[in-house]
mmCIF file of C-alpha atoms and ligand atoms in Angstrom:
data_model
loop_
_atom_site.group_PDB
_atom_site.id
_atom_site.type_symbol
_atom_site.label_atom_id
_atom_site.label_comp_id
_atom_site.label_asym_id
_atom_site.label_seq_id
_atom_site.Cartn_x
_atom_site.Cartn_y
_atom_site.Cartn_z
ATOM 1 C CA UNK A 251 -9.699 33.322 27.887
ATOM 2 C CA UNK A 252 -9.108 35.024 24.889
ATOM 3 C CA UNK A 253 -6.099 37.139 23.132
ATOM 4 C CA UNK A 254 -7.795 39.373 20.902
ATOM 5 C CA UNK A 255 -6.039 42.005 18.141
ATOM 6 C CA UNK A 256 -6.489 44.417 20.195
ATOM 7 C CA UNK A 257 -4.373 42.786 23.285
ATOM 8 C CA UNK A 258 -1.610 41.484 20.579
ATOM 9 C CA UNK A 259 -1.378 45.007 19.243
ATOM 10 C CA UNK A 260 -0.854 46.757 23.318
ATOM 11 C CA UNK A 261 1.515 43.826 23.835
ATOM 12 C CA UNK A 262 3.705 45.092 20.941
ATOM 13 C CA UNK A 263 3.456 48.622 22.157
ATOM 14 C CA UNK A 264 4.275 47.237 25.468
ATOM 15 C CA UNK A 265 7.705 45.619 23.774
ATOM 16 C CA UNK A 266 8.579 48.409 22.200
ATOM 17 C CA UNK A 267 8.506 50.414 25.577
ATOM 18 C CA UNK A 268 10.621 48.097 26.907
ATOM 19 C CA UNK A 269 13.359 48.404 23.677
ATOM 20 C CA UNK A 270 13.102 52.593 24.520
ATOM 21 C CA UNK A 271 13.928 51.620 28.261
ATOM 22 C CA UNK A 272 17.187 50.003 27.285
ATOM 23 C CA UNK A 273 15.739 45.950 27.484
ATOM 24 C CA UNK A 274 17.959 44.837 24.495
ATOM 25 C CA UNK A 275 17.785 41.092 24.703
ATOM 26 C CA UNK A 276 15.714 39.833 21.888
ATOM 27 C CA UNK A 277 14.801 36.960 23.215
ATOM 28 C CA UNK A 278 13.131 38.569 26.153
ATOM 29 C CA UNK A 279 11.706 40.495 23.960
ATOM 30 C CA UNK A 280 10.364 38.014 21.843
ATOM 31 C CA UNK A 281 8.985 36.252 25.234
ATOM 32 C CA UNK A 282 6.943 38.955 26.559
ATOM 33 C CA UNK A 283 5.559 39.201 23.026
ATOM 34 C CA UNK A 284 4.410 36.057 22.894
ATOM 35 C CA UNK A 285 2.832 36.045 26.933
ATOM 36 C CA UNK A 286 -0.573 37.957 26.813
ATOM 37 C CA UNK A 287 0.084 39.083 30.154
ATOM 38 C CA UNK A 288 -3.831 40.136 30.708
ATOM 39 C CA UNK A 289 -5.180 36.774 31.457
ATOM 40 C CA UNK A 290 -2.180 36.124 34.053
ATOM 41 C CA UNK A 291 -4.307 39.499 36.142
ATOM 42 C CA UNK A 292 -7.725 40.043 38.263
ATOM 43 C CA UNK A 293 -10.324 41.111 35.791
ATOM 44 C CA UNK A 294 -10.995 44.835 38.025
ATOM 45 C CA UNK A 295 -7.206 45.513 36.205
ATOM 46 C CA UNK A 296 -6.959 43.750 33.397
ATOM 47 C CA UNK A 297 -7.353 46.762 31.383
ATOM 48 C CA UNK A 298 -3.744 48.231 32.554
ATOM 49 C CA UNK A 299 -1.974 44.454 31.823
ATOM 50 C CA UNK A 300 0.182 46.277 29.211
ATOM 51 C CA UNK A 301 1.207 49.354 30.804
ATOM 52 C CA UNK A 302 5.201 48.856 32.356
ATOM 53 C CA UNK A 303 3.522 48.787 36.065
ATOM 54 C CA UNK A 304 2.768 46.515 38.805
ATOM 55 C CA UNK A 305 -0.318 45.553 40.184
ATOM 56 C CA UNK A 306 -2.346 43.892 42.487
ATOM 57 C CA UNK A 307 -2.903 40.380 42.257
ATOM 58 C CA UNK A 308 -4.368 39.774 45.501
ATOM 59 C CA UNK A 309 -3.330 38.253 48.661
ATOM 60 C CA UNK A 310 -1.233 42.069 49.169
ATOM 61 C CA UNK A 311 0.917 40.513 46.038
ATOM 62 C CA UNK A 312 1.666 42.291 42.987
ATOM 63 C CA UNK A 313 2.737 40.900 39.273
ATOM 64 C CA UNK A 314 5.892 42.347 38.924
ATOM 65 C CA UNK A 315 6.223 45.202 36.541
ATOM 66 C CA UNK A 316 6.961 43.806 32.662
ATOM 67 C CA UNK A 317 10.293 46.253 32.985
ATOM 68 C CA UNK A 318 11.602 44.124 35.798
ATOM 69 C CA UNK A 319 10.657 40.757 34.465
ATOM 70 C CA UNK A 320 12.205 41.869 31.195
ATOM 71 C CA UNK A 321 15.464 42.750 33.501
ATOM 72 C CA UNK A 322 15.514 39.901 35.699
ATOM 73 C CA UNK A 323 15.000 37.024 32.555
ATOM 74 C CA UNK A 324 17.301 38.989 30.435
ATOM 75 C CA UNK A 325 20.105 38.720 33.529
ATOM 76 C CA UNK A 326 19.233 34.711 34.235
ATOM 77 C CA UNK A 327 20.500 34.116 30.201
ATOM 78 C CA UNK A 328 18.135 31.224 29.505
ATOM 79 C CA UNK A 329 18.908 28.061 27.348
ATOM 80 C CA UNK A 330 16.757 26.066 26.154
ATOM 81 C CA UNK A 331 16.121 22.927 28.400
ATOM 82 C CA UNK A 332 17.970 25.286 31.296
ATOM 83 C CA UNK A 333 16.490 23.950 34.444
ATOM 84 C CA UNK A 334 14.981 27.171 36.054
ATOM 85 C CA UNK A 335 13.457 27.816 39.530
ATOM 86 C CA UNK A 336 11.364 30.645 40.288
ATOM 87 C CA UNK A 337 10.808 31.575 43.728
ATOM 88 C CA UNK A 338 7.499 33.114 44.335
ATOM 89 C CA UNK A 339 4.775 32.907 41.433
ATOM 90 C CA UNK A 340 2.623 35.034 42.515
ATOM 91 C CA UNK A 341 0.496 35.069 39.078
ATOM 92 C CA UNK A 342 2.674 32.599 36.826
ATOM 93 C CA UNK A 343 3.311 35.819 34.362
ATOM 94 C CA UNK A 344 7.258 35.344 35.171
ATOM 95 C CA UNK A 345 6.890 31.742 34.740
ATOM 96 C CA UNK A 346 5.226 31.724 31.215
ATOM 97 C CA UNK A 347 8.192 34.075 30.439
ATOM 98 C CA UNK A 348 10.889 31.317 31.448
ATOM 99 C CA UNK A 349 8.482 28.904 29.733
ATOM 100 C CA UNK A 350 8.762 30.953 26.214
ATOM 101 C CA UNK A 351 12.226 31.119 26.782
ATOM 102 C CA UNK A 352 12.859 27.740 26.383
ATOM 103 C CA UNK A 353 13.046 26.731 30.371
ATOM 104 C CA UNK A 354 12.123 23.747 32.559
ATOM 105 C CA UNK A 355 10.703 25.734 35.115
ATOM 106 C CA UNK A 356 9.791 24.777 39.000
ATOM 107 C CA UNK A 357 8.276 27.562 40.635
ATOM 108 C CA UNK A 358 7.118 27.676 44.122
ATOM 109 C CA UNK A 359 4.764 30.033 45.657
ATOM 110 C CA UNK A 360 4.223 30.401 50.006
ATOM 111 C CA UNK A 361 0.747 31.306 49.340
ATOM 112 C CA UNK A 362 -1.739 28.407 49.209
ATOM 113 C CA UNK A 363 -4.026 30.182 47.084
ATOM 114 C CA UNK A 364 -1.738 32.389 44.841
ATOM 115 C CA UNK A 365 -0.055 28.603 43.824
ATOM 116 C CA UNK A 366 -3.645 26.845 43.501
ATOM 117 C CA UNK A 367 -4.685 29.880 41.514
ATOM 118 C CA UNK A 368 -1.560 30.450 39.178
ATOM 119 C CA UNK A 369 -0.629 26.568 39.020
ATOM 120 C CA UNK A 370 -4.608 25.882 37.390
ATOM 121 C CA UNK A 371 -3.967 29.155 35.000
ATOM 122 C CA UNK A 372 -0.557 27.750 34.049
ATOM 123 C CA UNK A 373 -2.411 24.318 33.150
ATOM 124 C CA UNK A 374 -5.000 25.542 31.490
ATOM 125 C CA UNK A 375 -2.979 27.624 29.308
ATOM 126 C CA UNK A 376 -0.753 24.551 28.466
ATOM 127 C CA UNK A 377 2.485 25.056 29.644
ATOM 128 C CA UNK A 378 3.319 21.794 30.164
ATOM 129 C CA UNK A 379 7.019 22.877 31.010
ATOM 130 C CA UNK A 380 6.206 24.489 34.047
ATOM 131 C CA UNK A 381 5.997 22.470 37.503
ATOM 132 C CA UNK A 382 4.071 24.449 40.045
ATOM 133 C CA UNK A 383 5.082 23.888 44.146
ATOM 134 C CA UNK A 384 3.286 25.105 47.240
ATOM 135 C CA UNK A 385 6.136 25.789 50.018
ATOM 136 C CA UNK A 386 8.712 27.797 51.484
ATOM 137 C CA UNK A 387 11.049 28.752 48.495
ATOM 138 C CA UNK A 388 14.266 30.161 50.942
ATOM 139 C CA UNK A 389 14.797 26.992 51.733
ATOM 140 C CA UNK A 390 14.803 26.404 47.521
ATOM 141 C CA UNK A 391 13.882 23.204 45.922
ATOM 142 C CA UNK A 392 16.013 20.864 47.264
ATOM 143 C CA UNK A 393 14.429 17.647 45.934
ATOM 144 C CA UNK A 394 15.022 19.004 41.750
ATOM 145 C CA UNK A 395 18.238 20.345 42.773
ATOM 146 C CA UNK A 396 20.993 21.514 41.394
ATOM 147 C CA UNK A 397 19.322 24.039 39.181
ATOM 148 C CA UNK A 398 21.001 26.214 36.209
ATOM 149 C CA UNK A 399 19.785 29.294 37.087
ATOM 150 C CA UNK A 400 17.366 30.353 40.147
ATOM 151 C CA UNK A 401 15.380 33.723 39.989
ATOM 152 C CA UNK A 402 14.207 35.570 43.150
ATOM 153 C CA UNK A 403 11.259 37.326 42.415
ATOM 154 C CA UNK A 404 10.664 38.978 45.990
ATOM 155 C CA UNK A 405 13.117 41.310 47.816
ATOM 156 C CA UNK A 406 15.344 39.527 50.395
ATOM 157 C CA UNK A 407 16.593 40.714 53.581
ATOM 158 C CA UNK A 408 19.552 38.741 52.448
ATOM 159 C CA UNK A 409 20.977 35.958 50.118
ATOM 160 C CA UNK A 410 20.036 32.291 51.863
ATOM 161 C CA UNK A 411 22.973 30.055 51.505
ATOM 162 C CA UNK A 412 20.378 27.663 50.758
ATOM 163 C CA UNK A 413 19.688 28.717 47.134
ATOM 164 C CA UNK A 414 23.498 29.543 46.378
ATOM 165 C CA UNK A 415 24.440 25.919 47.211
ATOM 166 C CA UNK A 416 21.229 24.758 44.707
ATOM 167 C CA UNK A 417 23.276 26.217 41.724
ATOM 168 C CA UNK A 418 24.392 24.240 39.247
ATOM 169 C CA UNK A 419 28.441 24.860 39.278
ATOM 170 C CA UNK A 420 30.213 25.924 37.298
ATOM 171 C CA UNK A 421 28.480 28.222 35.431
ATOM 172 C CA UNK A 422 24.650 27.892 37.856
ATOM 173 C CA UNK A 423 23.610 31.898 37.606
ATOM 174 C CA UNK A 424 21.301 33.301 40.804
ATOM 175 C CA UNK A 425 19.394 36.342 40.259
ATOM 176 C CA UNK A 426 17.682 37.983 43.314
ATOM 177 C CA UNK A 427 16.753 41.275 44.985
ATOM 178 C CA UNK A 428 18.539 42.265 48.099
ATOM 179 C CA UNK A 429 17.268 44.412 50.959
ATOM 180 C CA UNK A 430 14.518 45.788 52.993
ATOM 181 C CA UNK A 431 12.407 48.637 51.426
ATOM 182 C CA UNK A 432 14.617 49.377 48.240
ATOM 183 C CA UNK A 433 16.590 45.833 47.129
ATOM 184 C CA UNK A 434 19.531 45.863 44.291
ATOM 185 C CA UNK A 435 19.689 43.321 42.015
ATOM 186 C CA UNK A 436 22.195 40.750 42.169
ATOM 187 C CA UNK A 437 23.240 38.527 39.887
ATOM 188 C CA UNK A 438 25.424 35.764 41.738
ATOM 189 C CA UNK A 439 27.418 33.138 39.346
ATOM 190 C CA UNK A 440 28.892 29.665 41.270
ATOM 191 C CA UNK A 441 32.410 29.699 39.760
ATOM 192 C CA UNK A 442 33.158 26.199 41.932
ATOM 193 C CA UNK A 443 31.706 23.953 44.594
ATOM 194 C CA UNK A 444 33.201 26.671 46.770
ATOM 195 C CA UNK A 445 33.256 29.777 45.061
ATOM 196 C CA UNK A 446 30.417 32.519 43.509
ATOM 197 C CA UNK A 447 31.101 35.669 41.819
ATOM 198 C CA UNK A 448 28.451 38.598 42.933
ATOM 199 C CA UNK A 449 27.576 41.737 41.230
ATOM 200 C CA UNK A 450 25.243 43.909 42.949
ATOM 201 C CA UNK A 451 23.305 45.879 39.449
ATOM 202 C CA UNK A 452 20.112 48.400 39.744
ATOM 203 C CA UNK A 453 17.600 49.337 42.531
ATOM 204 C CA UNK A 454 14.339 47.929 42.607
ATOM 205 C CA UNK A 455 11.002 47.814 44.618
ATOM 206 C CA UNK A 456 9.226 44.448 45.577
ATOM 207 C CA UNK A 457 7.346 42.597 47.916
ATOM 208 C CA UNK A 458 8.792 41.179 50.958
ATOM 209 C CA UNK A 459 10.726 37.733 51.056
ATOM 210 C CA UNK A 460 9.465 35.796 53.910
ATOM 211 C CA UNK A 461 9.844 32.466 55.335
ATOM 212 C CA UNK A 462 7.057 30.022 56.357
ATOM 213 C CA UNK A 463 3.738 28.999 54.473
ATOM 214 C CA UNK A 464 -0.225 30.633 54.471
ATOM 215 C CA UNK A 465 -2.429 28.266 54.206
ATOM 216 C CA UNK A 466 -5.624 28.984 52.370
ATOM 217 C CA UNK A 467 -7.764 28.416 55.737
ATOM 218 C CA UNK A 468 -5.217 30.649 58.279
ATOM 219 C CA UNK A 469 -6.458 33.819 55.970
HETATM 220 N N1 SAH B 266 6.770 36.260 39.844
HETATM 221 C C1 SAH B 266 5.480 36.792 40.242
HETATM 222 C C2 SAH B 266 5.641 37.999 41.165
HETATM 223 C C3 SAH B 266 4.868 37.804 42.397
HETATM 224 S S1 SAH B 266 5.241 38.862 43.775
HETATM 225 C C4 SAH B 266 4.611 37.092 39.046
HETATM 226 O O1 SAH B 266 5.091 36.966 37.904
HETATM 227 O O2 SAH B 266 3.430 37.413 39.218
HETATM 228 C C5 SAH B 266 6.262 37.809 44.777
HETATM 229 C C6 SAH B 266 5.636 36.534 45.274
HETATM 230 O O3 SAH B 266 6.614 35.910 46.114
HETATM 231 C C7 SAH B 266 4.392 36.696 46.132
HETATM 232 O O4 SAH B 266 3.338 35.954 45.571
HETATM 233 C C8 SAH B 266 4.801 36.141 47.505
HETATM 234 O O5 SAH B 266 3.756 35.457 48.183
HETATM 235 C C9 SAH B 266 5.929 35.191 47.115
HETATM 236 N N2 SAH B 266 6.883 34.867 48.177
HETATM 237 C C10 SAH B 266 7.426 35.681 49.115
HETATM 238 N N3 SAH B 266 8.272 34.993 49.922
HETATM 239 C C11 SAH B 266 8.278 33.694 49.451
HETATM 240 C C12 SAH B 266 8.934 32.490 49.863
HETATM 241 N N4 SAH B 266 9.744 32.432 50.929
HETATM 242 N N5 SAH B 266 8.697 31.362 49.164
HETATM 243 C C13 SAH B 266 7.867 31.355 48.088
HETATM 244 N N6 SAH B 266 7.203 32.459 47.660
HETATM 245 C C14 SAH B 266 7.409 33.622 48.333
#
């Protein structure tokens, strides 16, 4: 696995795409600079791993495109030592991101062999800050709970109560795609025990939200 010149210099390109397309948040920036994105995607298309797109991962997944992970991370605010969970890892690209960014991150994939895949890439890379679950993430994390922020990273037919009450409060910020074929972005802030503050941002396109597990052997 190897990060050559070549690869740093398209990843630098890539940022400065991302700058022209209004991404302004310089440590995002500075996060997907430091990520080489390639080795997070199936050799066949590891030649496009720094164009702003999406592609297949396999399993009918897709890494998200670098524009959206830019947007979503740059919306979740990261601190360092923030205690972030990612729901669906699908590769472990958006993960490394939170990782760079100074996160605890629990991320938890439905797929058996998306989360064997991306949980052995994360090890082997060394991210030692990222803890890697097999499960069904609308029903969030509820054993590492409350969590500061909490990043949706599939569109959802709607919010689950489940993940709002997992926020940290005050202050826990919940970022997460709603609807069916096109979602909007929201980013949902628990202002009290009781209380969350929505705002409903810019459209986007991804992969479905869906409850229950595949197991490796039911494919
Ligand atoms: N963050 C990923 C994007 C993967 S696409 C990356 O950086 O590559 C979205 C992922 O969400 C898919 O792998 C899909 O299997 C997963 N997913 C969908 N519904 C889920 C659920 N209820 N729980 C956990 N993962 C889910």
């Amino acid at each position: 696995m190897t990060d050559s010149y070549r690869d740093k210099g398209r990843r630098r390109r890539l940022v400065e795409d991302l700058r022209k397309k209004g991404i302004s948040d310089e440590a995002v920036l500075a996060a997907i600079g430091a990520i080489p994105r390639h080795l997070f995607f199936q050799k066949d298309f590891e030649e496009h791993a720094y164009e702003d797109k999406a592609f297949p991962i396999g399993n009918e997944q897709t890494i998200s495109q670098p524009y959206t992970v830019a947007y979503q991370s740059a919306l979740l605010n990261v601190k360092t030592g923030d205690r972030v969970l990612e729901i669906g890892t699908g590769s472990g690209y958006q993960a490394a991101v939170l990782a760079a960014l100074g996160a605890q991150v629990y991320t938890i994939e439905r797929q058996e062999a998306l989360y064997l895949r991306a949980q052995k890439l994360l090890s082997d890379l060394g991210f030692v800050s990222v803890r890697c679950f097999f499960g069904d993430g609308t029903k969030g994390l509820p054993l590492f709970a409350p969590f500061d922020k909490i990043i949706v990273t599939a569109g959802a037919p709607v919010v689950p109560d489940k993940l709002k009450l997992q926020l940290r409060h005050p202050g826990g910020i919940l970022v997460i795609p709603v609807g069916d074929t096109v979602q909007r972005m929201f980013r949902i802030v628990r202002t009290s025990a009781e209380t969350w503050q929505e705002d409903g941002l810019d459209t986007f396109r991804f992969v479905p939200f869906l409850e229950g597990t595949v197991r490796n052997d039911e494919r």
